Coordinates of N, CA, C and O in Angstrom, one line a residue:
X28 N 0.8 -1.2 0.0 CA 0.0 0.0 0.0 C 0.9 1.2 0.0 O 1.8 1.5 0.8
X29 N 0.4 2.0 -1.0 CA 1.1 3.2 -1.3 C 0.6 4.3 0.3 O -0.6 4.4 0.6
X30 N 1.7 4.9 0.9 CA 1.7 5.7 1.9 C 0.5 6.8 2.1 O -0.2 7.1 3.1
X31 N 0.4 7.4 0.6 CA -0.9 8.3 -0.1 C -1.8 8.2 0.2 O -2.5 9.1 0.7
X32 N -2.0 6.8 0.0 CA -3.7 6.0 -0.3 C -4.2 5.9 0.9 O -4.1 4.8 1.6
X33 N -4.9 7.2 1.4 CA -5.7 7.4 2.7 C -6.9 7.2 2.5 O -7.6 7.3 3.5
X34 N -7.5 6.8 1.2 CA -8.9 6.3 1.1 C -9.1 5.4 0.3 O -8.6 5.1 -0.8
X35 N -10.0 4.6 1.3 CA -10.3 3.2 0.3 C -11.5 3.0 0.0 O -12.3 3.5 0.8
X36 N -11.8 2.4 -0.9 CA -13.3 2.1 -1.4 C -13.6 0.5 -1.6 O -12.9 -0.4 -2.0
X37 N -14.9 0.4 -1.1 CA -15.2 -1.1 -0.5 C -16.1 -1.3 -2.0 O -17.0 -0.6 -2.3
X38 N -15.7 -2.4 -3.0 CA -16.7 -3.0 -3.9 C -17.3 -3.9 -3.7 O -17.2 -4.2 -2.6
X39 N -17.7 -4.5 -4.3 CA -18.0 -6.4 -4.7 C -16.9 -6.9 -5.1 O -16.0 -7.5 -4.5
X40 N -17.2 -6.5 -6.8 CA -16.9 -7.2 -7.3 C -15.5 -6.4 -8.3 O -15.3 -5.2 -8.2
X41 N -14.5 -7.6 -9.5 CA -13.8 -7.1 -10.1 C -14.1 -5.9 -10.9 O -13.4 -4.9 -11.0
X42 N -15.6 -6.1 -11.7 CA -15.6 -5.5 -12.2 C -16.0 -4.2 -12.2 O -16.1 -3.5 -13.1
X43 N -16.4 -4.0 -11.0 CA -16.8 -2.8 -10.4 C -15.6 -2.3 -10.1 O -15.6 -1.1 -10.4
X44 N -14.6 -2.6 -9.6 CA -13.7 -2.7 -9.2 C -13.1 -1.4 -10.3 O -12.9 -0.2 -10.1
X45 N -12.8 -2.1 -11.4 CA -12.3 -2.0 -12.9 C -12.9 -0.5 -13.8 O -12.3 0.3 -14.5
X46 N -14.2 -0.7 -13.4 CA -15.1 0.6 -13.1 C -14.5 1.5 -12.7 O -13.8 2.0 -13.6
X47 N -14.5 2.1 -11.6 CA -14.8 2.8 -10.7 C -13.3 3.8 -10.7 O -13.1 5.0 -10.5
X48 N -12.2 2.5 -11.1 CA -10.8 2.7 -11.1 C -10.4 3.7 -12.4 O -9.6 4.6 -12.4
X49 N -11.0 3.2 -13.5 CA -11.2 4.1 -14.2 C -11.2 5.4 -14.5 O -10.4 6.0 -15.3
X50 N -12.3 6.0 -13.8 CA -12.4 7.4 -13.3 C -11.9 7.8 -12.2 O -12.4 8.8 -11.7
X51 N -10.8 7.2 -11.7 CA -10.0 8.1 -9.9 C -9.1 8.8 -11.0 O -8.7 8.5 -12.1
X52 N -8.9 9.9 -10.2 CA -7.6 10.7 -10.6 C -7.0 11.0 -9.7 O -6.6 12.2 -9.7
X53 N -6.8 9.9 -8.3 CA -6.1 9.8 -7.4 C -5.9 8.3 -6.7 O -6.6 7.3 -6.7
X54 N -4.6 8.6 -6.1 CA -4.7 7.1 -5.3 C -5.8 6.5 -4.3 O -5.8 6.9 -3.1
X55 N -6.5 5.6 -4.8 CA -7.5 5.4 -3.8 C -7.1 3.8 -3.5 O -6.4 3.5 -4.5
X56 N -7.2 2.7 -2.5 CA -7.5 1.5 -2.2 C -8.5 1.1 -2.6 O -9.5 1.6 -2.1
X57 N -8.7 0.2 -3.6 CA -10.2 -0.5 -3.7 C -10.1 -1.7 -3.3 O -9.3 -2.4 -3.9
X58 N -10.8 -2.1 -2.4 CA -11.3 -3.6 -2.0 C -12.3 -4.1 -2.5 O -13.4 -3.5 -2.7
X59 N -12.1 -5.2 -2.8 CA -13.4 -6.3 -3.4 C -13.5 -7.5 -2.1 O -12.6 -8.0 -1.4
X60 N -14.7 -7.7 -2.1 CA -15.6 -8.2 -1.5 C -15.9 -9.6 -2.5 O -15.9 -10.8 -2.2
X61 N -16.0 -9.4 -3.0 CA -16.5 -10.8 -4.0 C -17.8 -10.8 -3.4 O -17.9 -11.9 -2.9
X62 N -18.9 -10.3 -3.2 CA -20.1 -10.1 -2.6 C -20.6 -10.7 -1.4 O -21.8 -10.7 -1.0
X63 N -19.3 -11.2 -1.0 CA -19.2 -11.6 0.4 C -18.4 -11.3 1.3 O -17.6 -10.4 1.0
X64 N -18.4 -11.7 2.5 CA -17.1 -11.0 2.9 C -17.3 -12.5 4.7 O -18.4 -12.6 5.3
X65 N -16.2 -13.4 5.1 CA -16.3 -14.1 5.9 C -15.9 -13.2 7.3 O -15.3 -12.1 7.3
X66 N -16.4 -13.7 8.3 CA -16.0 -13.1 10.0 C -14.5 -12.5 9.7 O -13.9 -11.4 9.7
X67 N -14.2 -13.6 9.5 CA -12.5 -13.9 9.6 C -11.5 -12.3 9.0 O -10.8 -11.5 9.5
X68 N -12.1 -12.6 7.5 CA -11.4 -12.1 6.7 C -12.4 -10.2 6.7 O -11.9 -9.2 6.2
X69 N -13.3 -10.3 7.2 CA -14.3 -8.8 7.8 C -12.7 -8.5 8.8 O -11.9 -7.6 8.6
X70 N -12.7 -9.3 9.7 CA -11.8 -8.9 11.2 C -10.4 -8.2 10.6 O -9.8 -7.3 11.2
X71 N -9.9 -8.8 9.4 CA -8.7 -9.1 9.0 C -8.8 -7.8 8.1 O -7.8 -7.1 8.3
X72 N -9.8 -7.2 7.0 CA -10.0 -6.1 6.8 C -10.0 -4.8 7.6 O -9.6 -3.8 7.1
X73 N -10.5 -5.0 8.9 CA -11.4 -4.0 9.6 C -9.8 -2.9 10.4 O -9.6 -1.7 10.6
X74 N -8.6 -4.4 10.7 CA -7.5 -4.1 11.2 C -6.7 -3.4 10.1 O -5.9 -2.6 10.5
X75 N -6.9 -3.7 9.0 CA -6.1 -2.8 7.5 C -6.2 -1.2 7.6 O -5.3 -0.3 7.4
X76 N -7.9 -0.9 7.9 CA -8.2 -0.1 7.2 C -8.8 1.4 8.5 O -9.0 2.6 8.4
X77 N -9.0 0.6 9.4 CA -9.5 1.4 10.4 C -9.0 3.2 10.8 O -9.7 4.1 11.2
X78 N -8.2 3.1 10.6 CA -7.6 4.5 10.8 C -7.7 5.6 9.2 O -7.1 6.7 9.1
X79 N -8.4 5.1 8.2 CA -8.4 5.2 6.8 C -9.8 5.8 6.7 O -10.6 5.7 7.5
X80 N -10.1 6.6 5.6 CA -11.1 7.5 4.8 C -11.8 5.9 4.2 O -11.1 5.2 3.4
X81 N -12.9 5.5 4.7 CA -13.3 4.4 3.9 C -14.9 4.9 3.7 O -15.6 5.6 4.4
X82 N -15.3 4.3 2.5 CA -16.4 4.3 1.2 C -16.5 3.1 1.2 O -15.6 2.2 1.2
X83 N -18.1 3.0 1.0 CA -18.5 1.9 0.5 C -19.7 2.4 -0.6 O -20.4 3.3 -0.9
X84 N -19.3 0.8 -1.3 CA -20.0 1.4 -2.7 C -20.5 0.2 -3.3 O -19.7 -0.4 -4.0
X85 N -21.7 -0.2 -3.1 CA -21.6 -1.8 -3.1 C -23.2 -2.0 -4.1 O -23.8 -1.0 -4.4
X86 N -23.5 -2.9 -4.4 CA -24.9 -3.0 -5.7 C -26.6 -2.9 -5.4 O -26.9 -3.5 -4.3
X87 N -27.6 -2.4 -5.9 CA -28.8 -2.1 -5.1 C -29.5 -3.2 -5.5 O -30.3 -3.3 -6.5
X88 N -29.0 -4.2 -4.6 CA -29.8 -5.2 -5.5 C -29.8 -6.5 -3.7 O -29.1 -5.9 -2.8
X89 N -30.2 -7.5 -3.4 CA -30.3 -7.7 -2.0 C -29.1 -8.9 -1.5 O -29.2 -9.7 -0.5
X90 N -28.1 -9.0 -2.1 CA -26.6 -8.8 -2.0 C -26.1 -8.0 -2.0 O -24.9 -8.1 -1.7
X91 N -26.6 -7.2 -2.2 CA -25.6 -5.7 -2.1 C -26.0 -4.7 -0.5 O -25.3 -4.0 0.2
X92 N -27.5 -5.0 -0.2 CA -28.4 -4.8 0.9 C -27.5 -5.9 2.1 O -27.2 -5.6 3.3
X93 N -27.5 -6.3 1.9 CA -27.3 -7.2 3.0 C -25.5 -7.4 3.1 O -25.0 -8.1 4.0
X94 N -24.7 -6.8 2.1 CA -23.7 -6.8 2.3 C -23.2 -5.1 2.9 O -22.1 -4.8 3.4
X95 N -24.3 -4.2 2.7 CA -23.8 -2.9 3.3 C -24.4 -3.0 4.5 O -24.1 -2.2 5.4
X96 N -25.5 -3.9 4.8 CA -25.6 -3.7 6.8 C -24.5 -4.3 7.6 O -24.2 -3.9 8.6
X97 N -23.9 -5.7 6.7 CA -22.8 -5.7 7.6 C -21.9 -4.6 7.4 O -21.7 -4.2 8.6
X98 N -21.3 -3.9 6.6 CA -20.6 -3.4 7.0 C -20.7 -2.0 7.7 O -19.8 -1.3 8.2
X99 N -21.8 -1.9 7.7 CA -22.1 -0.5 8.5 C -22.5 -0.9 9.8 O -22.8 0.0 10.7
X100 N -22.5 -2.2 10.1 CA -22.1 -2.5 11.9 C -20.6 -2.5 12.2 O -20.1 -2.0 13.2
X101 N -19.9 -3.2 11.3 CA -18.5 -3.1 11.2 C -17.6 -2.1 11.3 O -16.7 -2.0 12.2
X102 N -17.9 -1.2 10.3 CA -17.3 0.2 9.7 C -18.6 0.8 10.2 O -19.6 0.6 9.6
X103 N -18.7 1.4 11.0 CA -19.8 2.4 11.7 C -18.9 3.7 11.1 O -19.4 3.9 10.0
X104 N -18.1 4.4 11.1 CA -17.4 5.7 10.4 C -17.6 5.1 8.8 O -16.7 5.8 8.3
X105 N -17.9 4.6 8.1 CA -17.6 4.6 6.6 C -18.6 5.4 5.9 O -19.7 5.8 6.4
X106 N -18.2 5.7 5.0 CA -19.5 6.8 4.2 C -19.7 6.0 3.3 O -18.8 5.5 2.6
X107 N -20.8 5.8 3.2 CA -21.4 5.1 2.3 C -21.8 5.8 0.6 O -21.8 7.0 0.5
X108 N -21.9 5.2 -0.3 CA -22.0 5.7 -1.6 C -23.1 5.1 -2.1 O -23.3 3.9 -1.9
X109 N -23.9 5.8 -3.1 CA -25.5 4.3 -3.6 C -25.8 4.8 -5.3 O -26.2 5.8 -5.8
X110 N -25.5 3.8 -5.6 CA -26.4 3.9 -7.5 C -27.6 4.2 -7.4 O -28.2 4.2 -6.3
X111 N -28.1 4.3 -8.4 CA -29.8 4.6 -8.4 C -30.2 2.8 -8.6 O -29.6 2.0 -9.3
X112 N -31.4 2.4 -7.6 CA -31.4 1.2 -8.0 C -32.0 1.1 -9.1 O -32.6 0.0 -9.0
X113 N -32.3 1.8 -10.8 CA -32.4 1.4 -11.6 C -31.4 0.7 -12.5 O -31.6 -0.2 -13.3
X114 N -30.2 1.2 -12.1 CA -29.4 0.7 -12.7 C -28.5 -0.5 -11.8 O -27.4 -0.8 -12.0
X115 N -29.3 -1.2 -10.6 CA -28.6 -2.1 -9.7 C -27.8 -2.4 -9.7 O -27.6 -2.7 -8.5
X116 N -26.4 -2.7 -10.6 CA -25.3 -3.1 -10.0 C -24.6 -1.8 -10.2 O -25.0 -0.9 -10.9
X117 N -23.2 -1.6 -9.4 CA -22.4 -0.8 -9.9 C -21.8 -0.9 -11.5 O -21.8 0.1 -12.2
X118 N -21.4 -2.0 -11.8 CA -21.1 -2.7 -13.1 C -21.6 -2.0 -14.1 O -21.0 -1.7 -15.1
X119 N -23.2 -1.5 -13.7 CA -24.1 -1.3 -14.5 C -24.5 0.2 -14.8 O -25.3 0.7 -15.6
X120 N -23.8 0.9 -13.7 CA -24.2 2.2 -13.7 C -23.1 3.1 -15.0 O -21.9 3.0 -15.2
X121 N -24.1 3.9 -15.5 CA -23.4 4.4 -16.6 C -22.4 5.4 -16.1 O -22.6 5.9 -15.0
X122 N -21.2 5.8 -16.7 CA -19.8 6.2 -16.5 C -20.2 7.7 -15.6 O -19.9 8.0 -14.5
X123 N -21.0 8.5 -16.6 CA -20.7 9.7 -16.0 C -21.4 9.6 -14.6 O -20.7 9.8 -13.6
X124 N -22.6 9.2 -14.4 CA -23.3 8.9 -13.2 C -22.3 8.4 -12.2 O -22.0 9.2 -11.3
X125 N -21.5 7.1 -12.1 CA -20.6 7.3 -10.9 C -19.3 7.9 -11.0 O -18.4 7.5 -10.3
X126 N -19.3 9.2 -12.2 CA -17.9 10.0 -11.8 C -18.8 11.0 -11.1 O -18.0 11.7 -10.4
X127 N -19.8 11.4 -10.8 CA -20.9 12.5 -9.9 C -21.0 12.0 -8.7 O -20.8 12.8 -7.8
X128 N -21.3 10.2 -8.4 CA -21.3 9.8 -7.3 C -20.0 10.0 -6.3 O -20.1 10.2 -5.1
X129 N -18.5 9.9 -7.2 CA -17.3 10.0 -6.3 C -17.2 11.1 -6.5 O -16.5 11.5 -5.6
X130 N -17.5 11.9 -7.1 CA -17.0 13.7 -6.8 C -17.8 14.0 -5.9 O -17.3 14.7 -5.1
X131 N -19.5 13.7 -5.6 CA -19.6 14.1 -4.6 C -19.0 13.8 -3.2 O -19.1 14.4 -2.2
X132 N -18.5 12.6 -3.5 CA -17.8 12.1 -1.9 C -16.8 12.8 -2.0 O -16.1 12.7 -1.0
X133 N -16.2 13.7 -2.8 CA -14.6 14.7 -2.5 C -13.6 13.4 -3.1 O -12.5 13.2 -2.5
X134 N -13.9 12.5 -4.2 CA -12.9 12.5 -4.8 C -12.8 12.8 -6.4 O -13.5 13.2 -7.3
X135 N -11.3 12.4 -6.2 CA -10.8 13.6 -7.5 C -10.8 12.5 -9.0 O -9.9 11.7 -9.4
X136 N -11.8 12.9 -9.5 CA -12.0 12.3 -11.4 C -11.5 12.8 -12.5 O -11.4 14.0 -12.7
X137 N -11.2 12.0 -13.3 CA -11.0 12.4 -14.6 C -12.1 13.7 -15.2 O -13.3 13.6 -14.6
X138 N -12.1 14.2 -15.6 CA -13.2 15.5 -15.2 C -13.7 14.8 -17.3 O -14.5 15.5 -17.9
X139 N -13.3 13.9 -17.7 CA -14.0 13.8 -19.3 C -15.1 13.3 -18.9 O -16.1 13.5 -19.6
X140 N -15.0 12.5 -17.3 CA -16.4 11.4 -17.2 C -17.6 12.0 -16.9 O -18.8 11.6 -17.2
X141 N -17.1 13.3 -16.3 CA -18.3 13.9 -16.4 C -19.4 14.8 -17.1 O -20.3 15.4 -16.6
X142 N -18.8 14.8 -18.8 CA -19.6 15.9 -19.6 C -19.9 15.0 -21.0 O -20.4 15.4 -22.0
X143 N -19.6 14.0 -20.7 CA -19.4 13.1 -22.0 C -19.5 11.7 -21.7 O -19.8 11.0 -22.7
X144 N -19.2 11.1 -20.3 CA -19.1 9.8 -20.5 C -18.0 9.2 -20.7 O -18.0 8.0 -20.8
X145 N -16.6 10.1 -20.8 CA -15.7 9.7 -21.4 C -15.1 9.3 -22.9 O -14.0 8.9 -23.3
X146 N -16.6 9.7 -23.6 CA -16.3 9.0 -24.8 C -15.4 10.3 -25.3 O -15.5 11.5 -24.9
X147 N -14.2 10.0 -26.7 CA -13.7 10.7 -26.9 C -13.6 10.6 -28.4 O -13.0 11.5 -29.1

């Protein structure tokens, strides 16, 4: 872990992951979850990150529900982040919509994602 990376963001999955990463224009930590997450390896997380700017950003869909109540007993300080559940997964949410979602959390994006989508 780069010294920097004072903020981490909680996904599912890779490809959200791959997402999301896309549009940072800063060092962020992203964790994947694989849409689970065990006692063990929650405990083993919670000691990584605790002293850290942590986001969660996880799918509106009831894996994604039931993976942000744990973590919001866990991570009680995390700020949470949410897609519109029409577009339920993060995967699925179109580009510029989650460069709006992390800029409003105060991070820093590619600024194309947000007037265009990125397309170029």
């Amino acid at each position: 872990m780069d010294e920097i990376e004072k903020k981490v963001l909680i996904v599912e999955g890779k490809t959200d992951r791959e997402k999301v990463k896309k549009l940072l224009n800063e060092p962020v930590e992203i964790i994947c979850t694989h849409g689970t997450i065990s006692f063990t390896k929650l405990e083993e997380l919670i000691n990584l990150i605790e002293d850290r700017e942590i986001y969660i950003l996880v799918d509106e869909d009831d894996a994604g529900h039931k993976l942000r109540k744990i973590l919001k007993r866990e991570l009680p300080n995390a700020q949470h982040l949410y897609t519109q559940s029409v577009y339920k997964e993060v995967a699925e949410t179109p580009l510029m919509y989650l460069a709006k979602i992390l800029m409003n959390a105060n991070f820093r994006i590619d600024q194309r994602y947000l007037f265009n989508g990125g397309a170029t």
